[in-house]
């Protein structure tokens, strides 16, 4: 799988930016809105956007269960911001009844860094990636992680990037910077699995 | 590359424009009360827009239309977890300061409210909160971006339920973008003069073939098919004003427009979600509105 096909969940959010970074990292990127499109991909990116909207649309268009099953079956997935919320086993600050796809053994707090006036840029390091300009927008943080979750980065003392096996999640938006190193990291994960 | 920073920087252009990127493919709904905001959130809105009266009522009742009451905005902010936008009058930087202090996530410097300054728009670079502004053509969009707008929407003709002006504005912007990107470099100086926008920005847009900020549509969208058409015309998302809460069944219509915006290119989905929505807002033909009462004429 030297050139993996990676889907970007295209129900809502910054789909095009993720697709661009994936292509730059050597993958084929396709938009995924329907179950049959999900069947065609080796891995899935869940973009930034509004997690409550994505959840409702995923349920309405019968995407929720198929994605959850693929994730359970070991499909690699990467979520940024809203995508991190979608991949969390448990969330704080969701709306009533809000479900997540889950997969990552962690608790994520929605909008934890505050409102838009508190949104910020910050330089941080990830394993093998030095000085990454991270953009946080009404961003969540990880409150706590299970034993099998590797913490990849923190902003101050807050956990903002994690990995558990084939699943990767960041509070911030590497797709907005034009720096594709986080996407390359994910594409490498997909190649290895 | 910038040098490593140990302190976070807020209110940067990337953070402001990035917020709008997160709204793409979504629907932003006008609300005047916390209850309406909750209905919008439950229907799948990506954000709500707080205002004093929806455009249809501003039209019907007349009078000066202003920023919403701070108590009402607080109520809306506490009622929902999605982003809350709010409208300020064109040029009314003090209203915008108040909205920023209340913690709204985006300010709409809007022609729907009565303008406060007929010469100057707000200097939006001075704010941490990002701004969205309306435009009827490319030059107007570029002038707003020059003033610091981090998101653009078509103006359309708010409060009418008549989508025709939104169509005209989106088609105009799209055609002007195409024309600009086809020009040889030595013609961009005159293009900048004609667009009444700075050369650097005009050259950037000509090179990229698109605006440097997200482009939504607004003004007269009332049905799922309206939203789908605007998305097919190149809008990256949709504002719905009076169209939802002036209709027979707001919750159902709101959810239908959300679905139509995601599957804008799939007529089977549009047909399915358009069924059984009850009465659309009654609406007014833009042609029947005397020119001095047209909101799109406000701003320049």
XYZ file of C-alpha atoms in Angstrom:
493
model
C 0.000 0.000 0.000
C 2.531 2.610 -1.097
C -0.230 4.997 -2.211
C -3.117 4.491 0.188
C -6.589 5.830 -0.592
C -7.722 7.941 2.317
C -11.254 9.253 2.681
C -12.186 12.573 4.232
C -15.599 12.500 5.878
C -17.405 15.178 3.882
C -20.619 15.753 5.799
C -19.455 19.180 6.992
C -16.211 20.993 7.785
C -12.849 21.779 6.207
C -12.727 18.770 3.907
C -10.725 20.334 1.062
C -7.849 21.401 3.315
C -7.435 17.859 4.675
C -7.586 16.412 1.166
C -4.855 18.795 0.006
C -2.546 17.854 2.897
C -3.152 14.132 2.306
C -2.279 14.454 -1.373
C 0.841 16.383 -0.448
C 1.725 13.464 1.860
C 1.527 10.948 -0.960
C -1.993 9.565 -0.517
C -5.005 9.562 -2.814
C -7.745 11.594 -1.119
C -11.460 11.106 -1.722
C -14.554 12.689 -0.172
C -16.755 10.236 1.739
C -20.448 10.970 2.268
C -22.051 7.577 1.583
C -21.522 4.026 2.921
C -20.403 2.753 -0.510
C -17.740 5.483 -0.622
C -16.503 4.389 2.799
C -16.036 0.864 1.442
C -13.495 2.177 -1.094
C -11.029 3.721 1.372
C -8.101 2.329 3.368
C -8.397 4.958 6.078
C -10.572 7.907 7.090
C -9.946 11.481 8.195
C -12.659 13.200 10.200
C -12.160 16.926 9.581
C -12.580 20.019 11.682
C -16.089 21.395 11.814
C -19.034 21.191 14.167
C -19.218 17.831 15.950
C -22.949 18.095 16.723
C -23.729 18.706 13.031
C -21.481 15.854 11.870
C -23.043 13.480 14.368
C -26.599 14.330 13.277
C -25.754 14.064 9.571
C -23.854 10.798 10.077
C -26.899 9.302 11.772
C -29.393 10.743 9.243
C -27.451 9.441 6.236
C -26.662 6.021 7.752
C -22.946 6.618 8.009
C -22.601 6.413 11.776
C -22.772 2.622 12.216
C -20.663 1.757 9.141
C -17.844 4.085 10.242
C -18.014 2.771 13.785
C -17.771 -0.810 12.490
C -14.790 0.008 10.267
C -13.016 1.724 13.166
C -13.709 -1.285 15.403
C -12.352 -3.558 12.678
C -9.054 -1.658 12.722
C -9.367 0.944 9.946
C -6.869 3.748 10.589
C -8.554 7.068 11.318
C -7.406 10.565 12.133
C -9.596 13.287 13.622
C -8.767 16.975 14.049
C -10.786 19.081 16.520
C -14.398 17.979 15.846
C -12.839 14.782 14.479
C -11.047 14.258 17.805
C -14.404 14.573 19.570
C -15.939 12.031 17.176
C -13.152 9.507 17.890
C -13.317 9.851 21.679
C -14.928 7.078 23.709
C -16.323 9.661 26.128
C -16.961 13.416 25.904
C -17.713 16.249 28.303
C -19.695 19.333 27.268
C -21.597 17.683 24.435
C -25.226 18.462 23.679
C -27.961 16.210 25.051
C -27.674 12.722 23.632
C -24.563 13.510 21.567
C -22.921 10.280 20.453
C -19.382 9.724 19.285
C -17.956 7.027 17.036
C -15.396 6.263 19.721
C -12.311 4.097 19.402
C -9.851 6.190 21.379
C -9.934 5.383 25.103
C -10.087 8.950 26.374
C -12.316 11.694 27.699
C -12.407 14.821 25.517
C -13.853 18.127 26.692
C -15.617 20.036 23.932
C -14.776 23.770 23.472
C -12.398 23.381 26.432
C -10.009 26.164 25.392
C -12.903 28.625 25.255
C -14.800 30.634 22.690
C -13.507 32.060 19.398
C -11.920 35.119 21.049
C -9.704 32.617 22.934
C -8.726 30.678 19.776
C -4.949 30.746 19.292
C -1.801 29.686 17.465
C 0.997 27.950 19.334
C 4.256 26.165 18.489
C 4.527 22.610 19.749
C 6.550 19.437 19.233
C 5.259 15.993 18.297
C 7.361 12.807 18.044
C 9.606 13.370 15.019
C 8.021 16.766 14.315
C 9.772 19.770 15.797
C 8.228 23.237 15.970
C 4.792 22.638 14.504
C 2.584 25.721 14.237
C -0.678 24.498 15.745
C -3.952 26.377 15.208
C -6.580 25.896 17.898
C -10.140 27.026 17.121
C -12.740 26.718 19.899
C -10.660 23.651 20.502
C -11.273 20.624 22.704
C -8.637 19.126 24.955
C -8.125 15.610 26.291
C -9.103 15.383 29.951
C -7.795 11.875 30.564
C -6.521 8.863 28.639
C -6.560 5.099 29.159
C -3.378 3.025 29.509
C -3.112 2.163 25.828
C -3.230 5.769 24.622
C 0.046 7.463 23.785
C 0.157 11.212 24.453
C 1.918 12.856 21.481
C 1.728 16.530 22.415
C 0.623 18.999 25.030
C -0.108 22.728 24.925
C 0.923 23.942 28.350
C -0.235 21.065 30.561
C -3.183 20.114 28.327
C -3.108 17.006 26.143
C -3.748 18.028 22.523
C -2.524 15.085 20.404
C -2.893 11.342 21.015
C -2.494 7.996 19.317
C -3.884 4.570 20.106
C -2.888 1.909 17.578
C -4.339 2.958 14.199
C -6.178 5.988 15.604
C -4.744 9.510 15.708
C -6.371 12.684 17.031
C -5.370 16.326 17.482
C -7.175 19.243 19.147
C -5.640 21.558 16.573
C -5.890 21.954 12.790
C -2.722 20.977 10.885
C -4.787 21.171 7.684
C -4.950 24.972 8.014
C -1.231 25.692 8.008
C -0.019 24.195 4.734
C 2.502 22.196 6.813
C 1.710 18.565 5.968
C 3.962 16.869 8.531
C 1.107 15.623 10.744
C -0.709 14.262 7.688
C 2.522 12.590 6.552
C 2.748 10.990 9.989
C -0.790 9.637 9.518
C -0.151 8.434 5.972
C 2.944 6.613 7.313
C 0.737 4.992 9.998
C -1.665 3.824 7.275
C 1.221 2.393 5.228
C 2.568 0.474 8.212
C -0.744 -1.128 9.179
C 9.269 29.873 9.485
C 8.302 31.776 12.603
C 10.420 31.337 15.708
C 8.977 29.122 18.465
C 6.555 30.950 20.718
C 5.863 29.956 24.262
C 2.805 32.167 24.566
C -0.287 31.577 22.453
C -1.249 34.293 19.955
C -4.958 35.066 19.682
C -6.903 36.944 17.029
C -4.501 36.211 14.156
C -5.767 36.224 10.562
C -5.317 32.439 10.419
C -7.336 31.895 13.577
C -10.099 34.223 12.338
C -10.261 32.820 8.811
C -9.817 29.285 10.152
C -12.981 29.615 12.245
C -14.954 30.206 9.031
C -13.283 27.168 7.418
C -14.832 25.045 10.188
C -18.323 26.253 9.235
C -18.041 25.143 5.602
C -20.748 22.880 4.276
C -22.963 24.047 7.103
C -25.991 26.221 7.780
C -25.992 29.293 10.023
C -29.450 30.230 11.257
C -30.883 33.588 12.374
C -32.395 33.383 15.858
C -33.917 36.035 18.108
C -34.391 33.995 21.314
C -32.603 31.212 23.237
C -35.478 28.840 22.392
C -34.974 29.385 18.679
C -31.221 28.906 19.129
C -31.850 25.525 20.766
C -34.140 24.482 17.904
C -31.421 25.490 15.427
C -28.730 23.528 17.293
C -30.952 20.447 17.517
C -31.588 20.689 13.767
C -27.841 20.539 13.036
C -26.942 24.215 12.525
C -23.172 24.851 12.594
C -23.768 28.239 14.245
C -26.559 30.645 15.109
C -26.825 34.350 14.321
C -28.317 36.443 17.121
C -30.272 39.500 16.083
C -33.010 41.723 17.437
C -35.591 40.935 14.762
C -35.405 38.697 11.721
C -35.154 40.646 8.445
C -38.791 39.907 7.480
C -39.955 41.649 10.682
C -37.524 44.536 10.206
C -39.130 45.039 6.799
C -42.680 44.776 8.128
C -42.193 46.951 11.218
C -39.685 49.500 9.955
C -37.781 51.728 12.387
C -34.096 51.688 13.238
C -32.710 48.210 13.608
C -29.774 47.682 15.978
C -27.576 45.126 17.704
C -29.472 42.624 19.850
C -29.958 43.178 23.600
C -26.906 41.902 25.563
C -29.175 39.905 27.891
C -30.672 38.150 24.886
C -27.200 37.404 23.489
C -26.091 36.050 26.882
C -29.199 33.880 26.948
C -28.442 32.507 23.487
C -24.782 31.872 24.373
C -25.841 29.888 27.450
C -28.537 27.972 25.568
C -26.277 26.402 22.932
C -22.789 24.908 22.600
C -22.324 25.759 18.901
C -20.779 29.099 17.840
C -22.888 32.214 18.304
C -22.623 35.070 15.811
C -24.293 38.444 16.213
C -25.022 41.397 13.959
C -23.644 44.910 14.356
C -24.636 47.913 12.249
C -22.349 48.880 9.355
C -19.645 51.172 10.768
C -20.827 50.817 14.375
C -17.543 49.833 15.974
C -18.906 50.342 19.497
C -21.624 47.733 18.931
C -18.882 45.418 17.668
C -16.812 46.144 20.800
C -19.809 45.191 22.950
C -20.347 41.979 20.996
C -16.680 41.051 21.416
C -16.901 41.728 25.130
C -19.975 39.457 25.354
C -17.897 36.639 23.861
C -19.715 36.160 20.541
C -17.733 34.019 18.112
C -18.249 36.083 14.925
C -19.604 39.567 14.241
C -21.707 40.154 11.131
C -21.300 43.777 10.059
C -24.653 43.682 8.388
C -26.681 45.693 5.910
C -29.778 44.107 7.467
C -29.448 46.532 10.383
C -29.660 50.286 9.888
C -26.195 51.575 8.923
C -24.468 53.737 11.559
C -21.876 55.239 9.213
C -22.491 55.969 5.541
C -18.804 56.528 4.763
C -16.773 53.978 6.739
C -17.105 50.332 7.585
C -15.609 49.048 10.848
C -11.799 48.691 10.975
C -12.000 44.978 11.637
C -8.245 44.435 12.110
C -8.535 46.110 15.523
C -10.646 43.270 16.896
C -9.866 39.814 18.278
C -13.292 38.562 17.234
C -13.554 37.793 13.492
C -16.039 39.501 11.144
C -18.224 38.367 8.273
C -19.452 40.977 5.787
C -21.892 40.979 2.895
C -20.951 41.630 -0.724
C -22.808 41.976 -4.003
C -19.711 41.749 -6.202
C -15.993 40.982 -6.107
C -14.827 44.562 -5.541
C -17.044 44.906 -2.498
C -15.808 41.558 -1.135
C -12.172 42.622 -1.585
C -12.769 45.987 0.113
C -14.279 44.205 3.120
C -11.330 41.778 3.248
C -8.973 44.769 3.110
C -10.755 46.166 6.165
C -10.181 42.829 7.938
C -13.253 40.704 7.175
C -12.383 37.009 7.696
C -15.442 35.654 5.889
C -17.679 36.940 3.082
C -21.315 36.210 2.315
C -23.467 37.263 -0.597
C -25.956 39.910 0.487
C -28.973 38.682 -1.412
C -32.100 40.522 -0.356
C -32.739 39.610 3.274
C -36.230 39.067 4.633
C -37.852 38.368 1.286
C -37.683 34.612 0.806
C -36.787 35.569 -2.784
C -33.482 33.934 -3.689
C -32.948 35.842 -6.949
C -30.593 38.507 -5.602
C -28.424 35.952 -3.803
C -28.147 34.153 -7.150
C -27.168 37.378 -8.919
C -24.523 38.176 -6.292
C -22.992 34.689 -6.295
C -22.941 34.539 -10.091
C -21.383 38.000 -10.253
C -18.647 37.152 -7.755
C -17.952 33.862 -9.506
C -17.794 35.480 -12.963
C -15.521 38.278 -11.734
C -13.196 35.745 -10.067
C -12.981 33.804 -13.336
C -12.303 36.919 -15.342
C -9.647 38.122 -12.911
C -7.760 34.829 -12.953
C -7.715 34.892 -16.766
C -6.056 38.328 -16.964
C -2.376 38.731 -17.893
C -0.317 40.144 -15.035
C 0.140 43.545 -16.642
C -3.631 44.093 -16.670
C -4.024 43.515 -12.932
C -3.132 47.132 -12.107
C -6.150 48.440 -13.967
C -8.241 45.573 -12.603
C -7.311 46.706 -9.084
C -8.339 50.240 -9.931
C -11.674 49.074 -11.328
C -12.336 46.798 -8.350
C -11.343 49.656 -6.009
C -9.229 47.192 -4.052
C -5.501 47.053 -3.218
C -3.265 45.659 -5.965
C -1.574 43.072 -3.673
C -4.903 41.491 -2.756
C -6.155 41.591 -6.349
C -2.954 39.895 -7.552
C -3.280 37.202 -4.850
C -6.895 36.484 -5.806
C -5.979 36.406 -9.515
C -3.245 33.848 -8.769
C -5.381 31.596 -6.537
C -8.621 31.947 -8.498
C -10.550 32.256 -5.251
C -11.065 34.586 -2.321
C -8.559 34.217 0.531
C -11.514 33.754 2.905
C -14.555 31.491 2.995
C -17.534 32.555 0.842
C -21.057 31.802 2.104
C -24.391 32.796 0.659
C -27.218 34.721 2.349
C -30.348 36.676 1.625
C -33.619 35.054 0.591
C -32.841 31.348 1.081
C -36.084 29.660 2.194
C -36.117 26.067 0.947
C -33.780 23.046 0.726
C -33.652 23.530 -3.053
C -32.632 27.188 -2.577
C -29.711 26.046 -0.409
C -28.743 23.336 -2.907
C -28.771 25.792 -5.812
C -26.577 28.293 -3.964
C -24.085 25.545 -3.072
C -23.997 24.434 -6.716
C -23.283 28.047 -7.667
C -20.158 27.933 -5.535
C -21.226 28.961 -2.039
C -19.249 27.156 0.672
C -22.144 27.280 3.127
C -25.468 28.948 3.788
C -26.986 31.588 6.052
C -30.739 31.276 6.512
C -32.484 34.269 8.027
C -36.240 34.623 8.138
C -36.677 31.456 6.057
C -36.753 29.122 9.040
C -38.602 30.813 11.865
C -41.104 32.492 9.530
C -42.109 29.101 8.111
C -44.792 26.645 9.211
C -42.500 24.066 10.803
C -39.136 25.598 11.770
C -37.481 22.511 13.303
C -38.220 20.281 10.340
C -37.374 22.925 7.722
C -34.101 23.713 9.495
C -33.048 20.055 9.529
C -34.031 19.700 5.857
C -31.916 22.692 4.808
C -28.949 21.264 6.753
C -29.242 17.976 4.854
C -29.726 19.723 1.505
C -26.569 21.771 2.088
C -24.452 18.635 2.607
C -25.979 16.735 -0.346
C -26.446 19.819 -2.528
C -25.477 17.886 -5.667
C -27.817 14.923 -5.083
C -31.366 15.673 -6.357
C -32.741 12.468 -4.787
C -31.747 13.704 -1.349
C -33.100 17.214 -2.020
C -36.411 15.724 -3.161
C -36.635 13.517 -0.099
C -35.910 16.231 2.452
C -38.230 18.717 0.693
C -41.319 16.605 1.411
C -43.837 17.441 4.125
C -42.220 20.650 5.348
C -45.483 22.625 5.495
C -45.670 26.289 4.581
C -42.526 28.073 3.429
C -42.287 31.704 4.451
C -44.749 33.722 2.406
C -42.108 36.018 0.981
C -42.006 39.198 -1.067
C -40.721 39.571 -4.623
C -37.627 41.748 -4.623
C -39.069 43.581 -7.661
C -42.014 44.758 -5.547
C -39.714 46.461 -3.044
C -38.950 50.089 -3.874
C -35.223 50.502 -4.474
C -34.652 52.757 -1.415
C -35.971 49.927 0.795
C -33.632 47.287 -0.583
C -31.087 46.229 2.025
C -28.474 45.067 -0.489
C -27.984 48.703 -1.530
C -26.537 49.424 1.921
C -22.756 49.246 2.089
C -20.457 49.957 -0.791
